[in-house]
Amino acid sequence: MPELPEVETVMRGLAAVLVGAVIERAEVRRPDLRWPLPPGLAARLTGAQVLGFRRRAKYMLMRLSGGDSLLIHLGMSGRMVARARHSPVVIRLEPQGGASDARGHNAPPE
């Protein structure tokens, strides 16, 4: 599990790439994670713009347009994976200058 400096480093790296990006599509592939995901999560995230990031302990909060935040925990691996085959939650982003996928692994909901 990553320590605070690693979480801060990952958060800053994500912010540098994703602030200003719009969530083109969100997909919940496994709703039976450690914490239940809220109903309608994918629809709520779709179309939101990433406004910024902040950290609370080892959790990252991705601030979104509309007043929502997406709570992200890096889990045991300490990383977010782009285009992993078995990701339970998939968020396709349209960042400024190109497309990318951010996939979370068992991150608790807000």
PDB file of N, CA and C in Angstrom:
ATOM      1  N   MET A   1       0.851  -1.172   0.000  1.00  0.00           N
ATOM      2  CA  MET A   1       0.000   0.000   0.000  1.00  0.00           C
ATOM      3  C   MET A   1       0.901   1.241   0.000  1.00  0.00           C
ATOM      4  N   PRO A   2       0.633   2.195  -0.848  1.00  0.00           N
ATOM      5  CA  PRO A   2       1.496   3.372  -0.931  1.00  0.00           C
ATOM      6  C   PRO A   2       1.392   4.250   0.313  1.00  0.00           C
ATOM      7  N   GLU A   3       2.483   4.900   0.624  1.00  0.00           N
ATOM      8  CA  GLU A   3       2.505   5.850   1.736  1.00  0.00           C
ATOM      9  C   GLU A   3       2.114   7.230   1.211  1.00  0.00           C
ATOM     10  N   LEU A   4       1.956   8.185   2.125  1.00  0.00           N
ATOM     11  CA  LEU A   4       1.498   9.526   1.731  1.00  0.00           C
ATOM     12  C   LEU A   4       2.320  10.174   0.623  1.00  0.00           C
ATOM     13  N   PRO A   5       3.657  10.101   0.661  1.00  0.00           N
ATOM     14  CA  PRO A   5       4.412  10.744  -0.429  1.00  0.00           C
ATOM     15  C   PRO A   5       4.087  10.166  -1.807  1.00  0.00           C
ATOM     16  N   GLU A   6       3.890   8.835  -1.872  1.00  0.00           N
ATOM     17  CA  GLU A   6       3.549   8.219  -3.156  1.00  0.00           C
ATOM     18  C   GLU A   6       2.153   8.635  -3.618  1.00  0.00           C
ATOM     19  N   VAL A   7       1.208   8.696  -2.689  1.00  0.00           N
ATOM     20  CA  VAL A   7      -0.150   9.129  -3.039  1.00  0.00           C
ATOM     21  C   VAL A   7      -0.116  10.562  -3.558  1.00  0.00           C
ATOM     22  N   GLU A   8       0.640  11.416  -2.893  1.00  0.00           N
ATOM     23  CA  GLU A   8       0.765  12.816  -3.324  1.00  0.00           C
ATOM     24  C   GLU A   8       1.378  12.897  -4.722  1.00  0.00           C
ATOM     25  N   THR A   9       2.398  12.093  -4.975  1.00  0.00           N
ATOM     26  CA  THR A   9       3.052  12.093  -6.287  1.00  0.00           C
ATOM     27  C   THR A   9       2.096  11.636  -7.382  1.00  0.00           C
ATOM     28  N   VAL A  10       1.354  10.567  -7.132  1.00  0.00           N
ATOM     29  CA  VAL A  10       0.378  10.082  -8.113  1.00  0.00           C
ATOM     30  C   VAL A  10      -0.687  11.140  -8.357  1.00  0.00           C
ATOM     31  N   MET A  11      -1.176  11.764  -7.283  1.00  0.00           N
ATOM     32  CA  MET A  11      -2.209  12.784  -7.417  1.00  0.00           C
ATOM     33  C   MET A  11      -1.723  13.960  -8.267  1.00  0.00           C
ATOM     34  N   ARG A  12      -0.522  14.409  -8.029  1.00  0.00           N
ATOM     35  CA  ARG A  12       0.018  15.529  -8.817  1.00  0.00           C
ATOM     36  C   ARG A  12       0.184  15.145 -10.285  1.00  0.00           C
ATOM     37  N   GLY A  13       0.607  13.913 -10.525  1.00  0.00           N
ATOM     38  CA  GLY A  13       0.741  13.447 -11.904  1.00  0.00           C
ATOM     39  C   GLY A  13      -0.601  13.370 -12.610  1.00  0.00           C
ATOM     40  N   LEU A  14      -1.618  12.861 -11.918  1.00  0.00           N
ATOM     41  CA  LEU A  14      -2.961  12.808 -12.497  1.00  0.00           C
ATOM     42  C   LEU A  14      -3.496  14.206 -12.767  1.00  0.00           C
ATOM     43  N   ALA A  15      -3.286  15.111 -11.824  1.00  0.00           N
ATOM     44  CA  ALA A  15      -3.779  16.483 -11.986  1.00  0.00           C
ATOM     45  C   ALA A  15      -3.154  17.146 -13.205  1.00  0.00           C
ATOM     46  N   ALA A  16      -1.867  16.918 -13.411  1.00  0.00           N
ATOM     47  CA  ALA A  16      -1.176  17.540 -14.544  1.00  0.00           C
ATOM     48  C   ALA A  16      -1.766  17.100 -15.881  1.00  0.00           C
ATOM     49  N   VAL A  17      -2.287  15.889 -15.935  1.00  0.00           N
ATOM     50  CA  VAL A  17      -2.807  15.341 -17.188  1.00  0.00           C
ATOM     51  C   VAL A  17      -4.325  15.493 -17.314  1.00  0.00           C
ATOM     52  N   LEU A  18      -5.049  15.381 -16.195  1.00  0.00           N
ATOM     53  CA  LEU A  18      -6.503  15.250 -16.274  1.00  0.00           C
ATOM     54  C   LEU A  18      -7.315  16.503 -15.981  1.00  0.00           C
ATOM     55  N   VAL A  19      -6.727  17.514 -15.335  1.00  0.00           N
ATOM     56  CA  VAL A  19      -7.514  18.723 -15.066  1.00  0.00           C
ATOM     57  C   VAL A  19      -7.934  19.337 -16.398  1.00  0.00           C
ATOM     58  N   GLY A  20      -9.217  19.581 -16.531  1.00  0.00           N
ATOM     59  CA  GLY A  20      -9.776  20.096 -17.773  1.00  0.00           C
ATOM     60  C   GLY A  20     -10.390  19.016 -18.640  1.00  0.00           C
ATOM     61  N   ALA A  21     -10.083  17.744 -18.333  1.00  0.00           N
ATOM     62  CA  ALA A  21     -10.646  16.634 -19.107  1.00  0.00           C
ATOM     63  C   ALA A  21     -12.132  16.476 -18.803  1.00  0.00           C
ATOM     64  N   VAL A  22     -12.851  15.939 -19.761  1.00  0.00           N
ATOM     65  CA  VAL A  22     -14.276  15.645 -19.595  1.00  0.00           C
ATOM     66  C   VAL A  22     -14.442  14.129 -19.586  1.00  0.00           C
ATOM     67  N   ILE A  23     -15.234  13.626 -18.660  1.00  0.00           N
ATOM     68  CA  ILE A  23     -15.500  12.190 -18.602  1.00  0.00           C
ATOM     69  C   ILE A  23     -16.458  11.857 -19.731  1.00  0.00           C
ATOM     70  N   GLU A  24     -15.924  11.203 -20.724  1.00  0.00           N
ATOM     71  CA  GLU A  24     -16.677  10.843 -21.924  1.00  0.00           C
ATOM     72  C   GLU A  24     -17.650   9.699 -21.646  1.00  0.00           C
ATOM     73  N   ARG A  25     -17.202   8.756 -20.827  1.00  0.00           N
ATOM     74  CA  ARG A  25     -18.029   7.592 -20.503  1.00  0.00           C
ATOM     75  C   ARG A  25     -17.529   6.989 -19.205  1.00  0.00           C
ATOM     76  N   ALA A  26     -18.442   6.567 -18.358  1.00  0.00           N
ATOM     77  CA  ALA A  26     -18.099   5.835 -17.139  1.00  0.00           C
ATOM     78  C   ALA A  26     -18.866   4.521 -17.165  1.00  0.00           C
ATOM     79  N   GLU A  27     -18.233   3.474 -16.709  1.00  0.00           N
ATOM     80  CA  GLU A  27     -18.851   2.147 -16.746  1.00  0.00           C
ATOM     81  C   GLU A  27     -18.519   1.411 -15.458  1.00  0.00           C
ATOM     82  N   VAL A  28     -19.530   0.913 -14.775  1.00  0.00           N
ATOM     83  CA  VAL A  28     -19.327   0.100 -13.581  1.00  0.00           C
ATOM     84  C   VAL A  28     -19.422  -1.353 -14.015  1.00  0.00           C
ATOM     85  N   ARG A  29     -18.312  -2.050 -13.951  1.00  0.00           N
ATOM     86  CA  ARG A  29     -18.278  -3.453 -14.383  1.00  0.00           C
ATOM     87  C   ARG A  29     -18.533  -4.419 -13.236  1.00  0.00           C
ATOM     88  N   ARG A  30     -18.191  -4.003 -12.026  1.00  0.00           N
ATOM     89  CA  ARG A  30     -18.392  -4.865 -10.855  1.00  0.00           C
ATOM     90  C   ARG A  30     -18.952  -4.036  -9.710  1.00  0.00           C
ATOM     91  N   PRO A  31     -20.254  -4.031  -9.521  1.00  0.00           N
ATOM     92  CA  PRO A  31     -20.835  -3.262  -8.430  1.00  0.00           C
ATOM     93  C   PRO A  31     -20.646  -3.923  -7.064  1.00  0.00           C
ATOM     94  N   ASP A  32     -20.113  -5.151  -7.012  1.00  0.00           N
ATOM     95  CA  ASP A  32     -19.967  -5.899  -5.759  1.00  0.00           C
ATOM     96  C   ASP A  32     -18.582  -5.711  -5.133  1.00  0.00           C
ATOM     97  N   LEU A  33     -18.090  -4.511  -5.151  1.00  0.00           N
ATOM     98  CA  LEU A  33     -16.779  -4.231  -4.577  1.00  0.00           C
ATOM     99  C   LEU A  33     -16.869  -4.160  -3.055  1.00  0.00           C
ATOM    100  N   ARG A  34     -15.767  -3.841  -2.426  1.00  0.00           N
ATOM    101  CA  ARG A  34     -15.693  -3.778  -0.965  1.00  0.00           C
ATOM    102  C   ARG A  34     -16.761  -2.869  -0.380  1.00  0.00           C
ATOM    103  N   TRP A  35     -16.953  -1.717  -0.987  1.00  0.00           N
ATOM    104  CA  TRP A  35     -18.028  -0.802  -0.617  1.00  0.00           C
ATOM    105  C   TRP A  35     -18.976  -0.715  -1.801  1.00  0.00           C
ATOM    106  N   PRO A  36     -20.279  -0.725  -1.540  1.00  0.00           N
ATOM    107  CA  PRO A  36     -21.215  -0.637  -2.663  1.00  0.00           C
ATOM    108  C   PRO A  36     -21.103   0.701  -3.380  1.00  0.00           C
ATOM    109  N   LEU A  37     -21.203   0.656  -4.678  1.00  0.00           N
ATOM    110  CA  LEU A  37     -21.178   1.880  -5.473  1.00  0.00           C
ATOM    111  C   LEU A  37     -22.586   2.451  -5.535  1.00  0.00           C
ATOM    112  N   PRO A  38     -22.703   3.777  -5.511  1.00  0.00           N
ATOM    113  CA  PRO A  38     -24.040   4.368  -5.545  1.00  0.00           C
ATOM    114  C   PRO A  38     -24.746   4.079  -6.865  1.00  0.00           C
ATOM    115  N   PRO A  39     -26.062   3.864  -6.815  1.00  0.00           N
ATOM    116  CA  PRO A  39     -26.812   3.645  -8.053  1.00  0.00           C
ATOM    117  C   PRO A  39     -26.686   4.865  -8.966  1.00  0.00           C
ATOM    118  N   GLY A  40     -26.579   4.624 -10.247  1.00  0.00           N
ATOM    119  CA  GLY A  40     -26.493   5.724 -11.204  1.00  0.00           C
ATOM    120  C   GLY A  40     -25.141   6.412 -11.251  1.00  0.00           C
ATOM    121  N   LEU A  41     -24.109   5.779 -10.676  1.00  0.00           N
ATOM    122  CA  LEU A  41     -22.782   6.408 -10.643  1.00  0.00           C
ATOM    123  C   LEU A  41     -22.265   6.716 -12.041  1.00  0.00           C
ATOM    124  N   ALA A  42     -22.365   5.771 -12.948  1.00  0.00           N
ATOM    125  CA  ALA A  42     -21.841   5.971 -14.305  1.00  0.00           C
ATOM    126  C   ALA A  42     -22.530   7.148 -14.988  1.00  0.00           C
ATOM    127  N   ALA A  43     -23.837   7.227 -14.872  1.00  0.00           N
ATOM    128  CA  ALA A  43     -24.580   8.330 -15.499  1.00  0.00           C
ATOM    129  C   ALA A  43     -24.214   9.669 -14.869  1.00  0.00           C
ATOM    130  N   ARG A  44     -23.999   9.654 -13.564  1.00  0.00           N
ATOM    131  CA  ARG A  44     -23.658  10.894 -12.863  1.00  0.00           C
ATOM    132  C   ARG A  44     -22.272  11.406 -13.259  1.00  0.00           C
ATOM    133  N   LEU A  45     -21.344  10.497 -13.519  1.00  0.00           N
ATOM    134  CA  LEU A  45     -19.986  10.895 -13.886  1.00  0.00           C
ATOM    135  C   LEU A  45     -19.873  11.318 -15.349  1.00  0.00           C
ATOM    136  N   THR A  46     -20.653  10.702 -16.215  1.00  0.00           N
ATOM    137  CA  THR A  46     -20.560  10.976 -17.647  1.00  0.00           C
ATOM    138  C   THR A  46     -20.870  12.438 -17.946  1.00  0.00           C
ATOM    139  N   GLY A  47     -19.959  13.080 -18.658  1.00  0.00           N
ATOM    140  CA  GLY A  47     -20.119  14.482 -19.036  1.00  0.00           C
ATOM    141  C   GLY A  47     -19.528  15.473 -18.051  1.00  0.00           C
ATOM    142  N   ALA A  48     -19.100  14.994 -16.885  1.00  0.00           N
ATOM    143  CA  ALA A  48     -18.505  15.896 -15.891  1.00  0.00           C
ATOM    144  C   ALA A  48     -17.080  16.262 -16.301  1.00  0.00           C
ATOM    145  N   GLN A  49     -16.684  17.469 -15.956  1.00  0.00           N
ATOM    146  CA  GLN A  49     -15.323  17.922 -16.231  1.00  0.00           C
ATOM    147  C   GLN A  49     -14.496  17.813 -14.956  1.00  0.00           C
ATOM    148  N   VAL A  50     -13.245  17.397 -15.091  1.00  0.00           N
ATOM    149  CA  VAL A  50     -12.327  17.312 -13.959  1.00  0.00           C
ATOM    150  C   VAL A  50     -11.815  18.721 -13.669  1.00  0.00           C
ATOM    151  N   LEU A  51     -12.119  19.211 -12.464  1.00  0.00           N
ATOM    152  CA  LEU A  51     -11.730  20.570 -12.086  1.00  0.00           C
ATOM    153  C   LEU A  51     -10.431  20.613 -11.299  1.00  0.00           C
ATOM    154  N   GLY A  52     -10.113  19.545 -10.603  1.00  0.00           N
ATOM    155  CA  GLY A  52      -8.895  19.539  -9.805  1.00  0.00           C
ATOM    156  C   GLY A  52      -8.833  18.318  -8.912  1.00  0.00           C
ATOM    157  N   PHE A  53      -7.754  18.239  -8.145  1.00  0.00           N
ATOM    158  CA  PHE A  53      -7.542  17.133  -7.219  1.00  0.00           C
ATOM    159  C   PHE A  53      -7.139  17.691  -5.865  1.00  0.00           C
ATOM    160  N   ARG A  54      -7.480  16.963  -4.825  1.00  0.00           N
ATOM    161  CA  ARG A  54      -6.934  17.233  -3.501  1.00  0.00           C
ATOM    162  C   ARG A  54      -6.804  15.896  -2.795  1.00  0.00           C
ATOM    163  N   ARG A  55      -6.061  15.917  -1.708  1.00  0.00           N
ATOM    164  CA  ARG A  55      -5.808  14.671  -0.993  1.00  0.00           C
ATOM    165  C   ARG A  55      -6.284  14.801   0.442  1.00  0.00           C
ATOM    166  N   ARG A  56      -6.863  13.731   0.949  1.00  0.00           N
ATOM    167  CA  ARG A  56      -7.239  13.628   2.354  1.00  0.00           C
ATOM    168  C   ARG A  56      -6.676  12.299   2.837  1.00  0.00           C
ATOM    169  N   ALA A  57      -5.616  12.382   3.631  1.00  0.00           N
ATOM    170  CA  ALA A  57      -4.878  11.189   4.053  1.00  0.00           C
ATOM    171  C   ALA A  57      -4.434  10.428   2.799  1.00  0.00           C
ATOM    172  N   LYS A  58      -4.750   9.144   2.686  1.00  0.00           N
ATOM    173  CA  LYS A  58      -4.331   8.366   1.512  1.00  0.00           C
ATOM    174  C   LYS A  58      -5.417   8.291   0.443  1.00  0.00           C
ATOM    175  N   TYR A  59      -6.408   9.140   0.544  1.00  0.00           N
ATOM    176  CA  TYR A  59      -7.477   9.201  -0.455  1.00  0.00           C
ATOM    177  C   TYR A  59      -7.280  10.419  -1.334  1.00  0.00           C
ATOM    178  N   MET A  60      -7.521  10.252  -2.623  1.00  0.00           N
ATOM    179  CA  MET A  60      -7.499  11.379  -3.554  1.00  0.00           C
ATOM    180  C   MET A  60      -8.940  11.723  -3.888  1.00  0.00           C
ATOM    181  N   LEU A  61      -9.223  13.000  -3.962  1.00  0.00           N
ATOM    182  CA  LEU A  61     -10.546  13.463  -4.356  1.00  0.00           C
ATOM    183  C   LEU A  61     -10.421  14.182  -5.681  1.00  0.00           C
ATOM    184  N   MET A  62     -11.082  13.645  -6.695  1.00  0.00           N
ATOM    185  CA  MET A  62     -11.108  14.280  -8.007  1.00  0.00           C
ATOM    186  C   MET A  62     -12.345  15.181  -8.023  1.00  0.00           C
ATOM    187  N   ARG A  63     -12.127  16.496  -8.010  1.00  0.00           N
ATOM    188  CA  ARG A  63     -13.246  17.450  -8.037  1.00  0.00           C
ATOM    189  C   ARG A  63     -13.819  17.519  -9.442  1.00  0.00           C
ATOM    190  N   LEU A  64     -15.144  17.423  -9.520  1.00  0.00           N
ATOM    191  CA  LEU A  64     -15.830  17.410 -10.806  1.00  0.00           C
ATOM    192  C   LEU A  64     -16.807  18.570 -10.905  1.00  0.00           C
ATOM    193  N   SER A  65     -17.109  18.962 -12.128  1.00  0.00           N
ATOM    194  CA  SER A  65     -18.130  19.979 -12.336  1.00  0.00           C
ATOM    195  C   SER A  65     -19.454  19.446 -11.793  1.00  0.00           C
ATOM    196  N   GLY A  66     -20.325  20.340 -11.411  1.00  0.00           N
ATOM    197  CA  GLY A  66     -21.602  19.922 -10.835  1.00  0.00           C
ATOM    198  C   GLY A  66     -21.523  19.719  -9.338  1.00  0.00           C
ATOM    199  N   GLY A  67     -20.348  19.953  -8.742  1.00  0.00           N
ATOM    200  CA  GLY A  67     -20.205  19.847  -7.294  1.00  0.00           C
ATOM    201  C   GLY A  67     -19.857  18.468  -6.771  1.00  0.00           C
ATOM    202  N   ASP A  68     -19.721  17.478  -7.634  1.00  0.00           N
ATOM    203  CA  ASP A  68     -19.372  16.128  -7.191  1.00  0.00           C
ATOM    204  C   ASP A  68     -17.862  15.968  -7.061  1.00  0.00           C
ATOM    205  N   SER A  69     -17.464  14.972  -6.281  1.00  0.00           N
ATOM    206  CA  SER A  69     -16.069  14.552  -6.189  1.00  0.00           C
ATOM    207  C   SER A  69     -16.036  13.035  -6.272  1.00  0.00           C
ATOM    208  N   LEU A  70     -15.008  12.511  -6.915  1.00  0.00           N
ATOM    209  CA  LEU A  70     -14.811  11.072  -7.004  1.00  0.00           C
ATOM    210  C   LEU A  70     -13.681  10.710  -6.054  1.00  0.00           C
ATOM    211  N   LEU A  71     -13.972   9.855  -5.079  1.00  0.00           N
ATOM    212  CA  LEU A  71     -12.996   9.430  -4.089  1.00  0.00           C
ATOM    213  C   LEU A  71     -12.199   8.263  -4.657  1.00  0.00           C
ATOM    214  N   ILE A  72     -10.878   8.385  -4.631  1.00  0.00           N
ATOM    215  CA  ILE A  72      -9.997   7.374  -5.219  1.00  0.00           C
ATOM    216  C   ILE A  72      -9.005   6.908  -4.162  1.00  0.00           C
ATOM    217  N   HIS A  73      -8.874   5.598  -4.010  1.00  0.00           N
ATOM    218  CA  HIS A  73      -7.857   5.010  -3.140  1.00  0.00           C
ATOM    219  C   HIS A  73      -7.028   4.070  -4.001  1.00  0.00           C
ATOM    220  N   LEU A  74      -5.730   4.138  -3.873  1.00  0.00           N
ATOM    221  CA  LEU A  74      -4.851   3.355  -4.735  1.00  0.00           C
ATOM    222  C   LEU A  74      -4.742   1.891  -4.331  1.00  0.00           C
ATOM    223  N   GLY A  75      -5.299   1.522  -3.202  1.00  0.00           N
ATOM    224  CA  GLY A  75      -5.304   0.118  -2.793  1.00  0.00           C
ATOM    225  C   GLY A  75      -3.910  -0.418  -2.526  1.00  0.00           C
ATOM    226  N   MET A  76      -3.753  -1.708  -2.662  1.00  0.00           N
ATOM    227  CA  MET A  76      -2.474  -2.351  -2.370  1.00  0.00           C
ATOM    228  C   MET A  76      -1.436  -2.102  -3.455  1.00  0.00           C
ATOM    229  N   SER A  77      -1.871  -1.952  -4.692  1.00  0.00           N
ATOM    230  CA  SER A  77      -0.912  -1.816  -5.791  1.00  0.00           C
ATOM    231  C   SER A  77      -0.253  -0.446  -5.824  1.00  0.00           C
ATOM    232  N   GLY A  78      -0.963   0.574  -5.342  1.00  0.00           N
ATOM    233  CA  GLY A  78      -0.410   1.918  -5.368  1.00  0.00           C
ATOM    234  C   GLY A  78      -0.398   2.548  -6.742  1.00  0.00           C
ATOM    235  N   ARG A  79      -1.288   2.104  -7.621  1.00  0.00           N
ATOM    236  CA  ARG A  79      -1.278   2.661  -8.970  1.00  0.00           C
ATOM    237  C   ARG A  79      -2.680   2.659  -9.565  1.00  0.00           C
ATOM    238  N   MET A  80      -2.838   3.470 -10.584  1.00  0.00           N
ATOM    239  CA  MET A  80      -4.023   3.431 -11.427  1.00  0.00           C
ATOM    240  C   MET A  80      -3.549   2.884 -12.761  1.00  0.00           C
ATOM    241  N   VAL A  81      -4.359   2.052 -13.375  1.00  0.00           N
ATOM    242  CA  VAL A  81      -3.949   1.355 -14.583  1.00  0.00           C
ATOM    243  C   VAL A  81      -4.759   1.857 -15.765  1.00  0.00           C
ATOM    244  N   ALA A  82      -4.078   2.145 -16.840  1.00  0.00           N
ATOM    245  CA  ALA A  82      -4.769   2.517 -18.073  1.00  0.00           C
ATOM    246  C   ALA A  82      -5.027   1.261 -18.887  1.00  0.00           C
ATOM    247  N   ARG A  83      -6.283   1.048 -19.218  1.00  0.00           N
ATOM    248  CA  ARG A  83      -6.704  -0.037 -20.106  1.00  0.00           C
ATOM    249  C   ARG A  83      -6.420  -1.445 -19.585  1.00  0.00           C
ATOM    250  N   ALA A  84      -6.655  -1.671 -18.308  1.00  0.00           N
ATOM    251  CA  ALA A  84      -6.524  -3.028 -17.770  1.00  0.00           C
ATOM    252  C   ALA A  84      -7.776  -3.834 -18.113  1.00  0.00           C
ATOM    253  N   ARG A  85      -7.603  -5.063 -18.496  1.00  0.00           N
ATOM    254  CA  ARG A  85      -8.704  -5.897 -18.989  1.00  0.00           C
ATOM    255  C   ARG A  85      -9.790  -6.136 -17.940  1.00  0.00           C
ATOM    256  N   HIS A  86      -9.439  -6.369 -16.691  1.00  0.00           N
ATOM    257  CA  HIS A  86     -10.419  -6.773 -15.681  1.00  0.00           C
ATOM    258  C   HIS A  86     -10.723  -5.665 -14.675  1.00  0.00           C
ATOM    259  N   SER A  87     -10.666  -4.434 -15.066  1.00  0.00           N
ATOM    260  CA  SER A  87     -10.959  -3.321 -14.166  1.00  0.00           C
ATOM    261  C   SER A  87     -12.442  -3.301 -13.808  1.00  0.00           C
ATOM    262  N   PRO A  88     -12.767  -3.190 -12.493  1.00  0.00           N
ATOM    263  CA  PRO A  88     -14.173  -3.179 -12.101  1.00  0.00           C
ATOM    264  C   PRO A  88     -14.884  -1.864 -12.401  1.00  0.00           C
ATOM    265  N   VAL A  89     -14.145  -0.765 -12.442  1.00  0.00           N
ATOM    266  CA  VAL A  89     -14.723   0.544 -12.765  1.00  0.00           C
ATOM    267  C   VAL A  89     -13.860   1.175 -13.845  1.00  0.00           C
ATOM    268  N   VAL A  90     -14.490   1.653 -14.897  1.00  0.00           N
ATOM    269  CA  VAL A  90     -13.764   2.253 -16.016  1.00  0.00           C
ATOM    270  C   VAL A  90     -14.295   3.655 -16.238  1.00  0.00           C
ATOM    271  N   ILE A  91     -13.383   4.608 -16.341  1.00  0.00           N
ATOM    272  CA  ILE A  91     -13.752   5.988 -16.653  1.00  0.00           C
ATOM    273  C   ILE A  91     -12.951   6.404 -17.872  1.00  0.00           C
ATOM    274  N   ARG A  92     -13.635   6.663 -18.951  1.00  0.00           N
ATOM    275  CA  ARG A  92     -12.962   7.122 -20.174  1.00  0.00           C
ATOM    276  C   ARG A  92     -13.002   8.637 -20.179  1.00  0.00           C
ATOM    277  N   LEU A  93     -11.817   9.220 -20.265  1.00  0.00           N
ATOM    278  CA  LEU A  93     -11.675  10.672 -20.220  1.00  0.00           C
ATOM    279  C   LEU A  93     -11.265  11.206 -21.571  1.00  0.00           C
ATOM    280  N   GLU A  94     -11.681  12.408 -21.843  1.00  0.00           N
ATOM    281  CA  GLU A  94     -11.250  13.108 -23.052  1.00  0.00           C
ATOM    282  C   GLU A  94     -10.438  14.313 -22.584  1.00  0.00           C
ATOM    283  N   PRO A  95      -9.136  14.091 -22.264  1.00  0.00           N
ATOM    284  CA  PRO A  95      -8.316  15.194 -21.794  1.00  0.00           C
ATOM    285  C   PRO A  95      -7.990  16.161 -22.926  1.00  0.00           C
ATOM    286  N   GLN A  96      -7.509  17.311 -22.540  1.00  0.00           N
ATOM    287  CA  GLN A  96      -7.087  18.276 -23.545  1.00  0.00           C
ATOM    288  C   GLN A  96      -5.920  17.668 -24.302  1.00  0.00           C
ATOM    289  N   GLY A  97      -6.077  17.471 -25.600  1.00  0.00           N
ATOM    290  CA  GLY A  97      -4.991  16.956 -26.416  1.00  0.00           C
ATOM    291  C   GLY A  97      -5.003  15.462 -26.655  1.00  0.00           C
ATOM    292  N   GLY A  98      -6.047  14.734 -26.246  1.00  0.00           N
ATOM    293  CA  GLY A  98      -6.084  13.305 -26.536  1.00  0.00           C
ATOM    294  C   GLY A  98      -6.934  12.544 -25.556  1.00  0.00           C
ATOM    295  N   ALA A  99      -7.139  11.253 -25.810  1.00  0.00           N
ATOM    296  CA  ALA A  99      -8.006  10.423 -24.974  1.00  0.00           C
ATOM    297  C   ALA A  99      -7.188   9.457 -24.134  1.00  0.00           C
ATOM    298  N   SER A 100      -7.736   9.095 -22.973  1.00  0.00           N
ATOM    299  CA  SER A 100      -7.113   8.086 -22.126  1.00  0.00           C
ATOM    300  C   SER A 100      -8.181   7.457 -21.249  1.00  0.00           C
ATOM    301  N   ASP A 101      -7.864   6.310 -20.664  1.00  0.00           N
ATOM    302  CA  ASP A 101      -8.750   5.636 -19.721  1.00  0.00           C
ATOM    303  C   ASP A 101      -8.101   5.675 -18.348  1.00  0.00           C
ATOM    304  N   ALA A 102      -8.895   5.934 -17.339  1.00  0.00           N
ATOM    305  CA  ALA A 102      -8.444   5.796 -15.957  1.00  0.00           C
ATOM    306  C   ALA A 102      -9.312   4.714 -15.345  1.00  0.00           C
ATOM    307  N   ARG A 103      -8.700   3.732 -14.757  1.00  0.00           N
ATOM    308  CA  ARG A 103      -9.467   2.621 -14.205  1.00  0.00           C
ATOM    309  C   ARG A 103      -9.118   2.461 -12.746  1.00  0.00           C
ATOM    310  N   GLY A 104     -10.140   2.299 -11.925  1.00  0.00           N
ATOM    311  CA  GLY A 104      -9.948   2.156 -10.493  1.00  0.00           C
ATOM    312  C   GLY A 104     -10.137   0.717 -10.060  1.00  0.00           C
ATOM    313  N   HIS A 105      -9.450   0.329  -9.035  1.00  0.00           N
ATOM    314  CA  HIS A 105      -9.539  -1.026  -8.524  1.00  0.00           C
ATOM    315  C   HIS A 105      -9.994  -0.985  -7.075  1.00  0.00           C
ATOM    316  N   ASN A 106     -11.271  -1.287  -6.836  1.00  0.00           N
ATOM    317  CA  ASN A 106     -11.828  -1.416  -5.499  1.00  0.00           C
ATOM    318  C   ASN A 106     -11.685  -0.151  -4.671  1.00  0.00           C
ATOM    319  N   ALA A 107     -11.854   1.003  -5.269  1.00  0.00           N
ATOM    320  CA  ALA A 107     -11.812   2.263  -4.536  1.00  0.00           C
ATOM    321  C   ALA A 107     -13.170   2.510  -3.895  1.00  0.00           C
ATOM    322  N   PRO A 108     -13.209   2.914  -2.610  1.00  0.00           N
ATOM    323  CA  PRO A 108     -14.492   3.144  -1.958  1.00  0.00           C
ATOM    324  C   PRO A 108     -15.187   4.384  -2.513  1.00  0.00           C
ATOM    325  N   PRO A 109     -16.516   4.377  -2.577  1.00  0.00           N
ATOM    326  CA  PRO A 109     -17.241   5.553  -3.060  1.00  0.00           C
ATOM    327  C   PRO A 109     -17.256   6.650  -2.021  1.00  0.00           C
ATOM    328  N   GLU A 110     -17.602   7.831  -2.438  1.00  0.00           N
ATOM    329  CA  GLU A 110     -17.678   8.976  -1.525  1.00  0.00           C
ATOM    330  C   GLU A 110     -18.818   8.812  -0.570  1.00  0.00           C
TER     331      GLU A 110
END
